[in-house]
Amino acid sequence: MRGGLERWKRGVESQGVRQAMAYAFKGSCDSHLRSIPGVEALTEYADGRSGRVTRYTVERGTIATDELDAEELRRWVDGHDPHTDASRGRELRSPHADLILDGTINAPKSYSIAALVNDDLAAEFEALQDRLRARIIATWQRELNARRGAGGSIRERLLRIEVVELQHRRSRALDPHIHRHLWLNVKVLGEDGKWSNVDSRVAMKLHTLINAEGELAARTDPQWLEALACNGYTLDGDGEIAELASAVRPLSRRSNQIEANRAKLLLAWRLEHPGQEPDHDVLQHIDRLAWAKNRPNKPGVLDEEEWEELVRDEIRVIDPALLIARQPTSVRATAIGALDRDLLAARAIVDADSRSTACGGRFSNYDLRAGATRAVAVSGIVSPRESMQELIDEVVVRALAHTVDLLEQDGDRPGHIKGYMAASTAELKVELAARFDMLTHSGQRVDHEDIVEFSQETLPRDVTLDEGQSDAAAAIAGTDRLVSVTGPAGAGKTTMLRVARTALERQGRNLVVVAPTKKAASVAAREIGATALSLHALLADHGWRWGRDDAGGEVWTRLELGETDARTGAVFMGPRRFVLRPADRVVVDEAGMVDLHTAKALAVVAAETGAGIAMVGDHLQAMPVGHAGAMACMTRRATAVVELTAVHRFRDPEYAALTLRMREPDSQEEALAVAGLLDERGSIHRVADAAQARDVMVEAYFRYAASRARVALVTSTNEEADAINEAIQERRVEMGQLHEDRLAIGQGEQRLLEGDVVQTRRNDRDADVENRALWIIRRIGGSDVELVALGDSGDRRRVSLEYAAEHMHLAYASTVHGIQGETTDASVVGPGVDASGLYVGMTRGRAHNEAIAIARTPALARDQVAASMMRGSQEVSLDDSRRAAQAELGRAARDPGTRPASALEAQHDWLLRAARTLLDIDQRKADTTASAHGRDAADNSTNLDQARERLLARYQLVTRQYEEAIQHAENPADRARPDRFRLAHDMGAANGPSSSAGLGR
């Protein structure tokens, strides 16, 4: 069980309140109404029902319930007492103010199917959700907080929270989808008796633990598992009901067909009613017509019994056996005493570490508790929730022994602060830095005149290198052992590499191009004309092997000469396919996508062979699947660093310049300015909801396809890409572009038809297909599928039906990793992407690029796009991670017990804050030093030096005053207090304002 946590905003003229009312009293789930009726229409919303919702009040862990009618709910959502309408604390009227936090209890779809075909399971499933709801809201009251004091620096524990529950049985497409929404009102009562707003940032970070509680309930609850067993059901490794999992994809496919029907009906309605927006009744009628379309003799409006019977009919068509009662089975359980607690702790670490890649490898106590909870969930035990807490706590304690505490000097910290790192990740960062340090060796670049001559020999007459490209080619063809070339999308890195290859050949040296994926390597080989392969293929040829241990952690090993490879049975006799010689140059293309493990192995190979490394890429584009920072780590040690700044891809030079500003804005104000310019150009497409965003992307595909142009559709999640892919496929079927007489099954039982655009997701040497390569299905045969490369009708492959079922899926739309490296005519970027996704997506199209924002006003749309542009600093070293953790801690509210009770403690707290600021300045200097390192350009960090010098002078003065005060303190406890800022103090005094010690690395 899992779900998201969404923030409902007040909106313009309290539009959020009205939307909440419509959703609660008349909306089917996921309706996300485009036009919301006013509150005055609420009396009509009940449709003869009671028109009431249940409110849960949690006070000191005790839960009480009552009911609210429509008017009471409106007051409650608006931050008032539902009965008296009295305001609760200070009213925040800003459109950006939070009203409620909407947490979803979401279960695997097979649970909803089971509840539909088994009445007893329906009741047990509701009871399971009741127990989970009680657990979640009690956790909210215990773990969340409000903020008090100047700047919200004091953490106020909560006495009371209030939650409203909405129960839904189906999705908007009328598929069975039993789930609940828990609306946490942002107005909370602190232990000090004051109403204020909950700290929503803490709530968002706590949600990983909330989701873990859902998984634990679904997999270990005795009553639920016993009910499943009585009906002959078991859970598979993904948590689905194994015996019903086969019905999930066909029902979902029907759901996507309904979405396509809905889009066409809505378009027809708007054409008939120009200038109008459909109200809730019209939208509900369209939803039901979309569901009924292509169902003979099915009414457009259904009552509950009719709906259930029609869904059972569809399940019967999928597999009649699914509706037949099964023989009961027994619940198999592992005894708690038989569990390997150290293994569970290792799994908890792996879980937390895998979710920490966006934060430089840092995770919080919440993350670790969630990892421990998920590890227990899949351990095979069956037990009431309260009896498992001791086990989970022990797993957390054991897991902490395998972490590095980045905030050890800061004592206790709030549970959401990401102040821990897996010891294995910390060790990997340190070892990678040491490996690159050993390779650092200065050399000479090729003369500029020679590069000009080589470019004239190599490139077409109308193509010349700009200054940055010439410098990069000279560095790569030179003798510096480590070279870094960074540059934005469309900077002409491939053209530069062609010249570098010629320059190396003239010296009798080889250029070997590797890339994180075989697809990228193949593109490089084709365009550069050099030996190109995947980075993993090179490492495998040099004896490296990788896999997973029992806890699921990534493990890399190295075969010794003469050792037998356990996977192939062959004896390893050293590299055979890709032998490297001293002075050869290994160029890592798309180097920003290289993870730490892979980079370490490459550094070892380079040290053994004498080859040099040149990393070419952009760390601001798509990140690796594992831990990022390899390219930045090497850049800090490279003796030749070149940054490409000219952009050659786009037809519009003004847009090319704008993409450079979009790539890494230095402030929120700059990001807003860029978003404003994008909006003026028509590059921001504002929509009202997620469904409309999906419609826009589907329409974009057909608009560009009609003119034989290619458009990239970039989404934030694989699930959203799947929905768009299947909606496009369904529309193409209805238009007669695709036919269903021959089909193949793809990943996740996805339907694949002749003419579909697909992506292969695994390298296959025999079939000669690559991971993430794009194809069109030319023909589906009895045993294989014939593919044609997208954009090259002469490049054909055949894959088996078995390969297609396991490793191929529709690819009209994809996430940023799927589109990285592609160049198209246009690009449309969906909502919810991060900074890398936005930048990569908005730099794919030569002629047109646009971003979709879900917002009610143009200003909010610009705010949303600007927020997506912002990035944190890269955390390359452990010092970077410590500084980032300390900065996060400095922004957080702390428990009242940490407030200074005396002038001495106030002085001590100032010193701690100042130490964190000095560390933050050091981080910024490190970033500046790293970006300038190896370049001829001067380090423009004068302002940072001056700020650091001023703060350090005051810091040293206050330190002396503080130490004198401790010596003369009357209280013995004050004289014995630990000096928790000593580490930062010593560092500041040692480095001084102009020292670079510890900054560049």
Coordinates of N, CA and C in Angstrom, one line a residue, residues 652-763:
D652 N 16.6 29.0 -33.2 CA 16.4 30.3 -32.7 C 17.6 30.7 -31.8
P653 N 18.5 31.6 -32.1 CA 19.6 31.9 -31.2 C 19.2 32.5 -29.9
E654 N 18.1 33.2 -29.9 CA 17.6 33.8 -28.6 C 17.2 32.6 -27.6
Y655 N 16.6 31.6 -28.2 CA 16.2 30.5 -27.3 C 17.4 29.7 -26.9
A656 N 18.4 29.6 -27.7 CA 19.7 29.0 -27.3 C 20.3 29.7 -26.1
A657 N 20.3 31.0 -26.2 CA 20.9 31.8 -25.0 C 20.0 31.6 -23.8
L658 N 18.7 31.4 -24.0 CA 17.8 31.3 -22.8 C 18.0 29.9 -22.2
T659 N 18.3 28.9 -23.0 CA 18.6 27.5 -22.4 C 19.8 27.6 -21.4
L660 N 20.8 28.4 -21.7 CA 21.9 28.5 -20.9 C 21.6 29.1 -19.5
R661 N 20.6 30.0 -19.5 CA 20.2 30.6 -18.3 C 19.3 29.6 -17.5
M662 N 18.5 28.8 -18.3 CA 17.6 27.8 -17.7 C 18.4 26.7 -17.0
R663 N 19.6 26.4 -17.5 CA 20.4 25.3 -17.1 C 20.8 25.3 -15.7
E664 N 21.1 26.5 -15.2 CA 21.6 26.6 -13.8 C 21.4 28.0 -13.2
P665 N 20.1 28.4 -13.0 CA 19.9 29.8 -12.5 C 20.6 29.9 -11.1
D666 N 21.2 31.1 -10.8 CA 21.9 31.2 -9.6 C 21.0 31.7 -8.4
S667 N 19.7 32.0 -8.7 CA 18.8 32.4 -7.6 C 17.4 32.2 -8.1
Q668 N 16.5 32.2 -7.1 CA 15.1 32.1 -7.4 C 14.6 33.2 -8.3
E669 N 15.1 34.4 -8.1 CA 14.8 35.6 -8.9 C 15.2 35.4 -10.4
E670 N 16.4 34.8 -10.6 CA 16.8 34.5 -11.9 C 15.9 33.5 -12.6
A671 N 15.6 32.4 -11.8 CA 14.7 31.4 -12.3 C 13.3 32.0 -12.7
L672 N 12.8 32.9 -11.9 CA 11.5 33.5 -12.3 C 11.6 34.4 -13.5
A673 N 12.8 35.0 -13.7 CA 13.0 35.8 -14.9 C 13.0 35.0 -16.1
V674 N 13.7 33.8 -16.0 CA 13.8 32.9 -17.2 C 12.4 32.4 -17.5
A675 N 11.6 32.0 -16.4 CA 10.3 31.5 -16.6 C 9.4 32.5 -17.3
G676 N 9.6 33.8 -16.9 CA 8.8 34.9 -17.5 C 9.1 35.0 -19.0
L677 N 10.4 34.9 -19.4 CA 10.7 34.9 -20.8 C 10.2 33.7 -21.6
L678 N 10.2 32.5 -20.9 CA 9.6 31.4 -21.6 C 8.2 31.6 -21.8
D679 N 7.5 32.1 -20.8 CA 6.0 32.4 -20.9 C 5.8 33.4 -22.1
E680 N 6.6 34.4 -22.2 CA 6.4 35.4 -23.3 C 6.5 34.8 -24.6
R681 N 7.4 33.8 -24.7 CA 7.6 33.1 -26.0 C 6.6 32.0 -26.3
G682 N 5.7 31.8 -25.3 CA 4.7 30.8 -25.5 C 5.2 29.4 -25.2
S683 N 6.3 29.3 -24.4 CA 6.9 28.0 -24.1 C 6.4 27.4 -22.8
I684 N 5.4 28.0 -22.1 CA 4.8 27.5 -21.0 C 3.3 27.2 -21.3
H685 N 2.9 26.0 -21.2 CA 1.5 25.7 -21.6 C 0.7 25.4 -20.2
R686 N -0.2 26.3 -19.9 CA -0.9 26.2 -18.6 C -2.1 25.3 -18.8
V687 N -2.3 24.4 -17.8 CA -3.5 23.5 -17.8 C -4.1 23.5 -16.4
A688 N -5.3 23.0 -16.3 CA -6.0 23.0 -15.0 C -5.7 21.8 -14.2
D689 N -5.4 20.6 -14.8 CA -5.2 19.4 -14.0 C -4.3 18.4 -14.8
A690 N -4.1 17.3 -14.1 CA -3.2 16.3 -14.7 C -3.8 15.6 -15.9
A691 N -5.1 15.5 -15.9 CA -5.8 14.9 -17.1 C -5.7 15.7 -18.3
Q692 N -5.8 17.0 -18.1 CA -5.6 18.0 -19.3 C -4.2 18.0 -19.7
A693 N -3.3 17.9 -18.8 CA -1.8 17.8 -19.2 C -1.6 16.6 -20.1
R694 N -2.2 15.5 -19.7 CA -2.0 14.3 -20.5 C -2.7 14.5 -21.9
D695 N -3.8 15.1 -21.9 CA -4.5 15.4 -23.2 C -3.6 16.2 -24.1
V696 N -3.0 17.2 -23.5 CA -2.1 18.1 -24.3 C -1.0 17.4 -25.0
M697 N -0.4 16.5 -24.2 CA 0.7 15.7 -24.7 C 0.3 14.7 -25.8
V698 N -0.9 14.1 -25.6 CA -1.4 13.2 -26.7 C -1.7 14.0 -27.9
E699 N -2.3 15.2 -27.8 CA -2.6 16.0 -29.0 C -1.3 16.4 -29.7
A700 N -0.3 16.8 -28.9 CA 1.0 17.2 -29.5 C 1.6 16.1 -30.4
Y701 N 1.5 14.9 -29.9 CA 2.0 13.8 -30.8 C 1.3 13.8 -32.1
F702 N 0.0 13.8 -32.2 CA -0.7 13.7 -33.4 C -0.5 15.0 -34.3
R703 N -0.4 16.1 -33.6 CA -0.2 17.4 -34.4 C 1.2 17.3 -35.1
Y704 N 2.2 16.9 -34.5 CA 3.5 16.8 -35.1 C 3.6 15.6 -36.1
A705 N 3.0 14.5 -35.7 CA 3.0 13.3 -36.6 C 2.3 13.6 -37.9
A706 N 1.3 14.5 -37.9 CA 0.6 14.8 -39.1 C 1.5 15.5 -40.1
S707 N 2.6 16.2 -39.7 CA 3.5 16.9 -40.6 C 4.8 16.1 -40.7
R708 N 4.8 14.9 -40.2 CA 6.0 14.0 -40.3 C 7.1 14.6 -39.5
A709 N 6.8 15.3 -38.4 CA 7.8 15.8 -37.5 C 7.8 14.9 -36.3
R710 N 9.0 14.9 -35.6 CA 9.1 14.0 -34.4 C 9.1 14.9 -33.2
V711 N 8.3 14.5 -32.2 CA 8.2 15.3 -30.9 C 8.6 14.4 -29.8
A712 N 9.3 14.9 -28.8 CA 9.7 14.2 -27.6 C 8.6 14.6 -26.6
L713 N 8.0 13.6 -25.9 CA 7.1 13.8 -24.8 C 7.8 13.3 -23.6
V714 N 8.1 14.2 -22.7 CA 8.9 13.9 -21.5 C 8.0 13.9 -20.3
T715 N 8.0 12.9 -19.5 CA 7.1 12.8 -18.3 C 8.0 12.6 -17.1
S716 N 7.3 12.8 -15.9 CA 8.1 12.8 -14.6 C 8.2 11.3 -14.1
T717 N 7.2 10.4 -14.5 CA 7.2 9.1 -14.0 C 7.0 8.1 -15.1
N718 N 7.4 6.8 -14.9 CA 7.1 5.8 -15.9 C 5.6 5.5 -16.0
E719 N 4.9 5.7 -14.9 CA 3.5 5.4 -14.9 C 2.8 6.4 -15.8
E720 N 3.2 7.7 -15.7 CA 2.6 8.7 -16.6 C 2.9 8.5 -18.0
A721 N 4.2 8.0 -18.3 CA 4.5 7.7 -19.7 C 3.7 6.6 -20.2
D722 N 3.5 5.5 -19.4 CA 2.6 4.4 -19.8 C 1.2 4.9 -20.2
A723 N 0.7 5.7 -19.4 CA -0.7 6.2 -19.6 C -0.8 6.9 -20.9
I724 N 0.2 7.8 -21.2 CA 0.2 8.6 -22.5 C 0.5 7.6 -23.6
N725 N 1.4 6.7 -23.5 CA 1.7 5.8 -24.5 C 0.4 5.0 -25.0
E726 N -0.3 4.5 -24.0 CA -1.5 3.6 -24.3 C -2.6 4.5 -24.8
A727 N -2.7 5.7 -24.4 CA -3.8 6.6 -24.9 C -3.5 6.9 -26.4
I728 N -2.2 7.2 -26.7 CA -1.8 7.4 -28.1 C -2.1 6.2 -29.0
Q729 N -1.7 5.0 -28.5 CA -1.9 3.8 -29.2 C -3.4 3.6 -29.5
E730 N -4.3 3.8 -28.4 CA -5.7 3.6 -28.6 C -6.3 4.5 -29.7
R731 N -5.8 5.8 -29.6 CA -6.3 6.8 -30.7 C -5.8 6.3 -32.1
R732 N -4.6 5.8 -32.2 CA -4.1 5.4 -33.5 C -4.9 4.2 -34.0
V733 N -5.4 3.3 -33.1 CA -6.2 2.2 -33.5 C -7.5 2.7 -34.0
E734 N -8.2 3.7 -33.3 CA -9.4 4.2 -33.8 C -9.3 5.0 -35.1
M735 N -8.2 5.6 -35.3 CA -8.0 6.3 -36.6 C -7.6 5.4 -37.7
G736 N -7.4 4.1 -37.5 CA -7.1 3.2 -38.5 C -5.6 3.1 -38.8
Q737 N -4.7 3.8 -38.0 CA -3.3 3.8 -38.3 C -2.7 2.5 -37.8
L738 N -3.3 1.9 -36.8 CA -2.8 0.6 -36.2 C -4.0 -0.4 -36.3
H739 N -3.6 -1.7 -36.4 CA -4.7 -2.7 -36.5 C -4.4 -3.8 -35.4
E740 N -5.4 -4.4 -34.9 CA -5.3 -5.3 -33.8 C -5.3 -6.8 -34.2
D741 N -5.2 -7.0 -35.5 CA -5.2 -8.4 -36.0 C -4.0 -9.2 -35.6
R742 N -2.8 -8.5 -35.5 CA -1.6 -9.1 -35.0 C -1.1 -8.3 -33.9
L743 N -0.8 -8.9 -32.7 CA -0.2 -8.2 -31.6 C 0.8 -9.0 -30.9
A744 N 1.7 -8.3 -30.1 CA 2.6 -9.0 -29.3 C 2.4 -8.4 -27.9
I745 N 2.9 -9.1 -26.9 CA 2.8 -8.6 -25.5 C 4.2 -8.1 -25.1
G746 N 4.1 -6.9 -24.5 CA 5.3 -6.2 -24.0 C 5.5 -6.3 -22.5
Q747 N 6.4 -5.5 -22.0 CA 6.6 -5.4 -20.6 C 5.3 -5.1 -19.8
G748 N 5.1 -5.8 -18.7 CA 3.9 -5.6 -17.9 C 2.6 -5.9 -18.7
E749 N 2.7 -6.9 -19.6 CA 1.6 -7.3 -20.4 C 1.0 -6.2 -21.3
Q750 N 1.8 -5.2 -21.7 CA 1.4 -4.1 -22.5 C 1.2 -4.6 -23.9
R751 N 0.1 -4.1 -24.6 CA -0.2 -4.5 -25.9 C 0.7 -3.8 -26.9
L752 N 1.3 -4.5 -27.8 CA 2.2 -4.0 -28.9 C 1.6 -4.3 -30.2
L753 N 1.5 -3.3 -31.1 CA 0.9 -3.5 -32.4 C 1.9 -3.1 -33.5
E754 N 1.7 -3.7 -34.7 CA 2.5 -3.3 -35.9 C 2.3 -1.8 -36.1
G755 N 3.5 -1.1 -36.2 CA 3.4 0.4 -36.4 C 3.7 1.2 -35.1
D756 N 3.6 0.5 -34.0 CA 3.9 1.2 -32.7 C 5.3 1.6 -32.6
V757 N 5.5 2.7 -31.9 CA 6.9 3.2 -31.5 C 7.2 2.5 -30.1
V758 N 8.3 1.8 -30.1 CA 8.7 1.0 -28.9 C 10.1 1.3 -28.5
Q759 N 10.5 0.9 -27.3 CA 11.8 1.0 -26.8 C 12.3 -0.3 -26.3
T760 N 13.5 -0.7 -26.6 CA 14.1 -1.9 -26.1 C 14.8 -1.5 -24.8
R761 N 14.7 -2.4 -23.8 CA 15.2 -2.0 -22.4 C 16.3 -2.9 -21.9
R762 N 16.9 -3.7 -22.8 CA 18.0 -4.6 -22.4 C 18.9 -4.8 -23.6
N763 N 20.2 -4.7 -23.4 CA 21.2 -5.0 -24.4 C 21.1 -6.5 -24.8

